[in-house]
Amino acid sequence: MEIAERIAANNDEVTAIKNENADLNAQHDKIVQNYHREKSRLESLVNITERYDGYGNSIRKIMELKDSNPGILGVIADIVKVERKYETAIETALGGTIQNIVTDKESTAKELIAYLKQNKLGRATFLPLNAISGRNTLEKEPCIKENGVIGIASNLVRVSFEYENLARYLLGRILVVDNIDNALLIAKKYKYSLRIVTLEGEQLNPGGSMTGGAFKNSSNLLGRRREIEELKTEVSSISKTITETKASISELRSEVGKNRDNLDQLNKQQRETHIKKNTLDVTLKQADNKLK
């Protein structure tokens, strides 16, 4: 009786493990589908970024030379990193300079300008690092304490140490404000002498002109790099989960195998017990017949 109970318990355990294994396999299939989808998005975005889609033809032609010319450091969108919540404001603040090409020195920029002229590839703006100096920023100006001010644009971006002067040069005198109402009050107070951008992409220029409307963020050159980093992290995390799930499935299969071995042993014991019992029954019957 004890062996039969152990066999029943073992069968129940095998069924439970098989059910758990089926659930894990279904989960694994979903994770793999998600992995391929996100990896495809990442590869597509990296491809677009490396081809410099969304940039002018002259910029693309120069960036094709990057691998063979170490003096080409990248476009501004390659160098500046920013949190998602500030992307619209910073891209507005940078304007056309977001496609400017950063070089190590003036002589490199001169050679590249000659290349564009010689091949009639159009025009481009170059920013030689050795010639760029970080001009005075708004850090010590009273305007940064006004209501609604989030900060100076150069302080809201992340750049490598060697590009800090460049960030101050491009963004150090641009004020980022939470909304257009506060921006208008600040602009008026400082007699329209400031350049201000809002989180939603409105821009107030020195002299009083304003730019705004629906912000077409289809290119989102700054967002591409950020999205690539996010996707890399996500794909890596999903890959780790797939490995862990595979290991769990393998463990469950091993458990099923062990339980099957146990079942074989128990069934063997049960058969041997039945044989012994039958033998004893026959012996007892023969003994009983002799007694009679």
CSV table of C-alpha atoms in Angstrom, one decimal:
chain,number,residue,atom,x,y,z
A,1,MET,CA,0.0,0.0,0.0
A,2,GLU,CA,2.9,2.4,0.9
A,3,ILE,CA,4.5,1.9,-2.5
A,4,ALA,CA,1.2,2.6,-4.3
A,5,GLU,CA,0.8,5.8,-2.4
A,6,ARG,CA,4.4,6.8,-3.2
A,7,ILE,CA,3.7,6.1,-6.9
A,8,ALA,CA,0.5,8.2,-6.8
A,9,ALA,CA,2.4,11.1,-5.1
A,10,ASN,CA,5.2,10.8,-7.7
A,11,ASN,CA,2.7,10.9,-10.6
A,12,ASP,CA,1.1,14.0,-9.1
A,13,GLU,CA,4.5,15.7,-8.8
A,14,VAL,CA,5.4,14.8,-12.4
A,15,THR,CA,2.0,16.3,-13.5
A,16,ALA,CA,2.7,19.5,-11.5
A,17,ILE,CA,6.2,19.9,-12.9
A,18,LYS,CA,4.9,19.3,-16.5
A,19,ASN,CA,2.3,22.0,-16.0
A,20,GLU,CA,4.9,24.4,-14.6
A,21,ASN,CA,7.2,23.5,-17.5
A,22,ALA,CA,4.4,24.3,-20.0
A,23,ASP,CA,3.8,27.7,-18.4
A,24,LEU,CA,7.5,28.4,-18.5
A,25,ASN,CA,7.7,27.4,-22.2
A,26,ALA,CA,4.8,29.7,-23.0
A,27,GLN,CA,6.4,32.5,-21.1
A,28,HIS,CA,9.7,31.8,-22.8
A,29,ASP,CA,8.1,32.0,-26.3
A,30,LYS,CA,6.6,35.5,-25.4
A,31,ILE,CA,9.9,36.7,-24.1
A,32,VAL,CA,11.7,35.5,-27.3
A,33,GLN,CA,9.1,37.3,-29.5
A,34,ASN,CA,9.6,40.5,-27.5
A,35,TYR,CA,13.4,40.1,-27.7
A,36,HIS,CA,13.3,39.8,-31.5
A,37,ARG,CA,10.9,42.7,-31.8
A,38,GLU,CA,13.0,45.1,-29.6
A,39,LYS,CA,16.3,43.9,-31.2
A,40,SER,CA,14.9,44.6,-34.6
A,41,ARG,CA,13.9,48.1,-33.5
A,42,LEU,CA,17.4,48.6,-32.1
A,43,GLU,CA,19.1,47.5,-35.3
A,44,SER,CA,16.8,49.7,-37.4
A,45,LEU,CA,17.4,52.7,-35.2
A,46,VAL,CA,21.2,52.2,-35.2
A,47,ASN,CA,21.1,51.8,-38.9
A,48,ILE,CA,19.2,55.0,-39.4
A,49,THR,CA,21.5,56.9,-36.9
A,50,GLU,CA,24.7,55.6,-38.6
A,51,ARG,CA,23.4,56.6,-42.0
A,52,TYR,CA,22.5,60.1,-40.5
A,53,ASP,CA,19.0,60.0,-41.9
A,54,GLY,CA,17.3,63.3,-41.3
A,55,TYR,CA,20.5,65.3,-41.8
A,56,GLY,CA,21.4,67.5,-44.8
A,57,ASN,CA,23.2,65.8,-47.7
A,58,SER,CA,26.5,67.7,-47.1
A,59,ILE,CA,26.5,66.5,-43.4
A,60,ARG,CA,25.9,62.9,-44.5
A,61,LYS,CA,28.7,63.1,-47.0
A,62,ILE,CA,31.1,64.4,-44.4
A,63,MET,CA,30.1,61.9,-41.8
A,64,GLU,CA,30.8,59.1,-44.3
A,65,LEU,CA,34.5,60.1,-44.0
A,66,LYS,CA,34.5,59.8,-40.2
A,67,ASP,CA,36.1,56.4,-40.0
A,68,SER,CA,39.0,57.4,-42.2
A,69,ASN,CA,39.4,60.9,-40.7
A,70,PRO,CA,39.9,60.9,-36.9
A,71,GLY,CA,39.6,64.7,-36.9
A,72,ILE,CA,35.8,64.4,-37.5
A,73,LEU,CA,34.4,64.0,-34.0
A,74,GLY,CA,30.7,63.9,-34.8
A,75,VAL,CA,27.7,66.2,-35.2
A,76,ILE,CA,26.3,68.0,-32.1
A,77,ALA,CA,23.5,65.4,-31.8
A,78,ASP,CA,26.2,62.7,-31.4
A,79,ILE,CA,27.9,64.6,-28.6
A,80,VAL,CA,25.0,66.1,-26.5
A,81,LYS,CA,23.0,63.8,-24.3
A,82,VAL,CA,19.8,64.9,-22.5
A,83,GLU,CA,17.0,63.5,-20.5
A,84,ARG,CA,13.7,62.8,-22.3
A,85,LYS,CA,11.8,65.6,-20.5
A,86,TYR,CA,14.3,68.2,-21.8
A,87,GLU,CA,14.7,66.9,-25.4
A,88,THR,CA,12.2,69.2,-27.0
A,89,ALA,CA,13.5,72.3,-25.2
A,90,ILE,CA,17.2,71.5,-26.0
A,91,GLU,CA,16.5,70.6,-29.6
A,92,THR,CA,14.7,73.9,-29.9
A,93,ALA,CA,17.5,75.7,-28.3
A,94,LEU,CA,20.1,74.2,-30.6
A,95,GLY,CA,18.0,74.8,-33.7
A,96,GLY,CA,20.1,74.3,-36.9
A,97,THR,CA,23.3,74.0,-34.9
A,98,ILE,CA,22.3,70.4,-33.9
A,99,GLN,CA,23.6,69.4,-37.4
A,100,ASN,CA,26.9,71.3,-37.0
A,101,ILE,CA,30.0,69.1,-37.4
A,102,VAL,CA,32.6,69.1,-34.6
A,103,THR,CA,36.2,68.7,-35.6
A,104,ASP,CA,39.4,68.5,-33.6
A,105,LYS,CA,40.9,71.7,-35.1
A,106,GLU,CA,40.5,74.4,-37.7
A,107,SER,CA,42.8,72.8,-40.3
A,108,THR,CA,40.5,69.7,-40.3
A,109,ALA,CA,37.5,72.0,-40.9
A,110,LYS,CA,39.3,73.8,-43.7
A,111,GLU,CA,40.1,70.5,-45.5
A,112,LEU,CA,36.5,69.4,-45.2
A,113,ILE,CA,35.2,72.7,-46.6
A,114,ALA,CA,37.5,72.3,-49.5
A,115,TYR,CA,36.2,68.7,-50.0
A,116,LEU,CA,32.6,70.0,-50.1
A,117,LYS,CA,33.5,72.7,-52.6
A,118,GLN,CA,35.5,70.5,-54.8
A,119,ASN,CA,32.8,67.9,-55.1
A,120,LYS,CA,29.9,70.4,-55.1
A,121,LEU,CA,28.2,68.7,-52.1
A,122,GLY,CA,26.8,71.8,-50.6
A,123,ARG,CA,27.6,73.7,-47.4
A,124,ALA,CA,28.1,72.7,-43.7
A,125,THR,CA,29.0,74.5,-40.5
A,126,PHE,CA,32.0,73.2,-38.6
A,127,LEU,CA,32.9,73.7,-34.9
A,128,PRO,CA,36.7,73.3,-34.4
A,129,LEU,CA,37.2,72.4,-30.7
A,130,ASN,CA,40.6,74.3,-30.5
A,131,ALA,CA,38.9,77.5,-31.6
A,132,ILE,CA,35.7,77.3,-29.5
A,133,SER,CA,35.7,79.0,-26.1
A,134,GLY,CA,32.9,78.9,-23.6
A,135,ARG,CA,31.5,82.4,-23.5
A,136,ASN,CA,30.0,83.9,-20.3
A,137,THR,CA,26.9,82.0,-19.3
A,138,LEU,CA,23.8,83.1,-17.5
A,139,GLU,CA,24.8,81.3,-14.3
A,140,LYS,CA,25.4,84.5,-12.3
A,141,GLU,CA,22.6,86.5,-13.8
A,142,PRO,CA,19.5,87.3,-11.7
A,143,CYS,CA,17.2,85.9,-14.4
A,144,ILE,CA,17.9,82.3,-13.4
A,145,LYS,CA,16.0,82.9,-10.1
A,146,GLU,CA,12.8,83.9,-11.8
A,147,ASN,CA,9.6,82.0,-11.4
A,148,GLY,CA,9.3,79.0,-13.8
A,149,VAL,CA,13.0,78.9,-14.7
A,150,ILE,CA,14.3,75.3,-14.9
A,151,GLY,CA,17.9,76.2,-15.7
A,152,ILE,CA,20.4,77.2,-18.2
A,153,ALA,CA,20.3,74.9,-21.3
A,154,SER,CA,24.0,74.0,-21.0
A,155,ASN,CA,23.4,72.7,-17.5
A,156,LEU,CA,20.6,70.4,-18.6
A,157,VAL,CA,22.7,68.4,-21.0
A,158,ARG,CA,25.5,65.8,-20.5
A,159,VAL,CA,28.7,66.0,-22.5
A,160,SER,CA,32.2,64.5,-22.1
A,161,PHE,CA,34.7,66.7,-20.4
A,162,GLU,CA,36.4,67.8,-23.6
A,163,TYR,CA,33.1,69.2,-24.9
A,164,GLU,CA,32.1,71.3,-21.9
A,165,ASN,CA,33.3,74.5,-23.5
A,166,LEU,CA,31.3,73.6,-26.6
A,167,ALA,CA,28.1,73.1,-24.6
A,168,ARG,CA,28.6,76.5,-22.9
A,169,TYR,CA,29.3,78.1,-26.2
A,170,LEU,CA,26.1,76.7,-27.8
A,171,LEU,CA,23.7,76.7,-24.8
A,172,GLY,CA,25.2,78.8,-22.0
A,173,ARG,CA,23.1,81.9,-22.7
A,174,ILE,CA,19.7,80.2,-23.3
A,175,LEU,CA,17.2,80.0,-20.5
A,176,VAL,CA,14.9,77.0,-20.2
A,177,VAL,CA,11.5,77.9,-18.7
A,178,ASP,CA,8.5,75.6,-17.8
A,179,ASN,CA,5.8,77.3,-19.9
A,180,ILE,CA,5.2,80.2,-22.3
A,181,ASP,CA,3.3,82.4,-19.8
A,182,ASN,CA,6.3,82.5,-17.4
A,183,ALA,CA,8.6,82.9,-20.4
A,184,LEU,CA,6.7,86.0,-21.6
A,185,LEU,CA,6.8,87.5,-18.1
A,186,ILE,CA,10.6,87.0,-17.9
A,187,ALA,CA,11.2,88.3,-21.4
A,188,LYS,CA,9.2,91.5,-20.7
A,189,LYS,CA,11.0,92.0,-17.3
A,190,TYR,CA,14.4,91.8,-19.0
A,191,LYS,CA,13.4,94.0,-21.9
A,192,TYR,CA,13.4,91.2,-24.4
A,193,SER,CA,17.2,90.8,-24.1
A,194,LEU,CA,17.1,87.0,-23.4
A,195,ARG,CA,16.8,83.9,-25.5
A,196,ILE,CA,14.3,81.6,-23.8
A,197,VAL,CA,12.9,78.2,-24.7
A,198,THR,CA,10.1,76.3,-23.0
A,199,LEU,CA,9.6,72.6,-22.4
A,200,GLU,CA,7.0,72.4,-25.1
A,201,GLY,CA,9.4,74.0,-27.7
A,202,GLU,CA,8.3,77.7,-27.8
A,203,GLN,CA,11.1,80.1,-28.4
A,204,LEU,CA,11.4,83.8,-27.4
A,205,ASN,CA,14.3,85.6,-29.1
A,206,PRO,CA,16.2,88.8,-28.1
A,207,GLY,CA,14.3,91.7,-29.7
A,208,GLY,CA,10.8,90.2,-29.0
A,209,SER,CA,10.2,87.7,-31.8
A,210,MET,CA,8.5,84.4,-30.9
A,211,THR,CA,8.5,81.0,-32.5
A,212,GLY,CA,6.0,78.2,-31.6
A,213,GLY,CA,3.2,76.0,-32.7
A,214,ALA,CA,3.0,72.2,-33.1
A,215,PHE,CA,6.4,70.8,-32.5
A,216,LYS,CA,7.1,68.3,-35.3
A,217,ASN,CA,9.3,65.8,-33.5
A,218,SER,CA,9.5,63.2,-36.2
A,219,SER,CA,13.3,63.4,-36.6
A,220,ASN,CA,14.1,63.9,-32.9
A,221,LEU,CA,17.8,63.8,-33.5
A,222,LEU,CA,18.6,64.0,-29.8
A,223,GLY,CA,16.1,61.3,-28.9
A,224,ARG,CA,17.6,58.8,-31.2
A,225,ARG,CA,20.8,58.3,-29.2
A,226,ARG,CA,18.8,58.1,-25.9
A,227,GLU,CA,16.4,55.6,-27.4
A,228,ILE,CA,19.3,53.5,-28.7
A,229,GLU,CA,20.8,53.4,-25.2
A,230,GLU,CA,17.4,52.5,-23.6
A,231,LEU,CA,16.9,49.7,-26.2
A,232,LYS,CA,20.3,48.3,-25.6
A,233,THR,CA,19.6,48.1,-21.9
A,234,GLU,CA,16.2,46.5,-22.6
A,235,VAL,CA,17.5,44.0,-25.1
A,236,SER,CA,20.3,43.0,-22.7
A,237,SER,CA,17.8,42.6,-19.9
A,238,ILE,CA,15.5,40.4,-22.0
A,239,SER,CA,18.4,38.3,-23.2
A,240,LYS,CA,19.3,37.7,-19.5
A,241,THR,CA,15.7,36.7,-18.8
A,242,ILE,CA,15.7,34.3,-21.7
A,243,THR,CA,18.9,32.6,-20.4
A,244,GLU,CA,17.4,32.3,-16.9
A,245,THR,CA,14.1,30.9,-18.3
A,246,LYS,CA,16.0,28.3,-20.3
A,247,ALA,CA,17.9,27.3,-17.2
A,248,SER,CA,14.6,26.9,-15.3
A,249,ILE,CA,13.1,24.8,-18.1
A,250,SER,CA,16.2,22.6,-18.1
A,251,GLU,CA,16.0,22.2,-14.3
A,252,LEU,CA,12.3,21.2,-14.6
A,253,ARG,CA,13.1,18.7,-17.3
A,254,SER,CA,15.8,17.2,-15.1
A,255,GLU,CA,13.3,17.0,-12.2
A,256,VAL,CA,10.9,15.1,-14.5
A,257,GLY,CA,13.7,12.7,-15.5
A,258,LYS,CA,14.5,12.1,-11.8
A,259,ASN,CA,10.9,11.5,-11.0
A,260,ARG,CA,10.5,9.1,-13.9
A,261,ASP,CA,13.5,7.2,-12.6
A,262,ASN,CA,11.9,7.1,-9.2
A,263,LEU,CA,8.7,5.8,-10.7
A,264,ASP,CA,10.6,3.1,-12.6
A,265,GLN,CA,12.2,2.0,-9.3
A,266,LEU,CA,8.8,2.1,-7.4
A,267,ASN,CA,7.1,0.2,-10.2
A,268,LYS,CA,9.9,-2.4,-10.1
A,269,GLN,CA,9.5,-2.7,-6.3
A,270,GLN,CA,5.7,-3.0,-6.7
A,271,ARG,CA,6.1,-5.8,-9.2
A,272,GLU,CA,8.6,-7.6,-7.0
A,273,THR,CA,6.3,-7.2,-4.0
A,274,HIS,CA,3.4,-8.6,-6.0
A,275,ILE,CA,5.5,-11.6,-7.0
A,276,LYS,CA,6.6,-12.2,-3.4
A,277,LYS,CA,2.9,-11.9,-2.3
A,278,ASN,CA,1.8,-14.4,-5.0
A,279,THR,CA,4.5,-16.8,-4.1
A,280,LEU,CA,3.6,-16.6,-0.4
A,281,ASP,CA,-0.1,-17.1,-1.3
A,282,VAL,CA,0.8,-20.3,-3.3
A,283,THR,CA,3.0,-21.6,-0.5
A,284,LEU,CA,0.3,-20.9,2.1
A,285,LYS,CA,-2.3,-22.7,-0.1
A,286,GLN,CA,0.0,-25.7,-0.5
A,287,ALA,CA,0.7,-25.8,3.2
A,288,ASP,CA,-3.1,-25.5,3.9
A,289,ASN,CA,-3.8,-28.4,1.5
A,290,LYS,CA,-1.2,-30.6,3.2
A,291,LEU,CA,-2.7,-29.8,6.6
A,292,LYS,CA,-6.1,-30.7,5.3
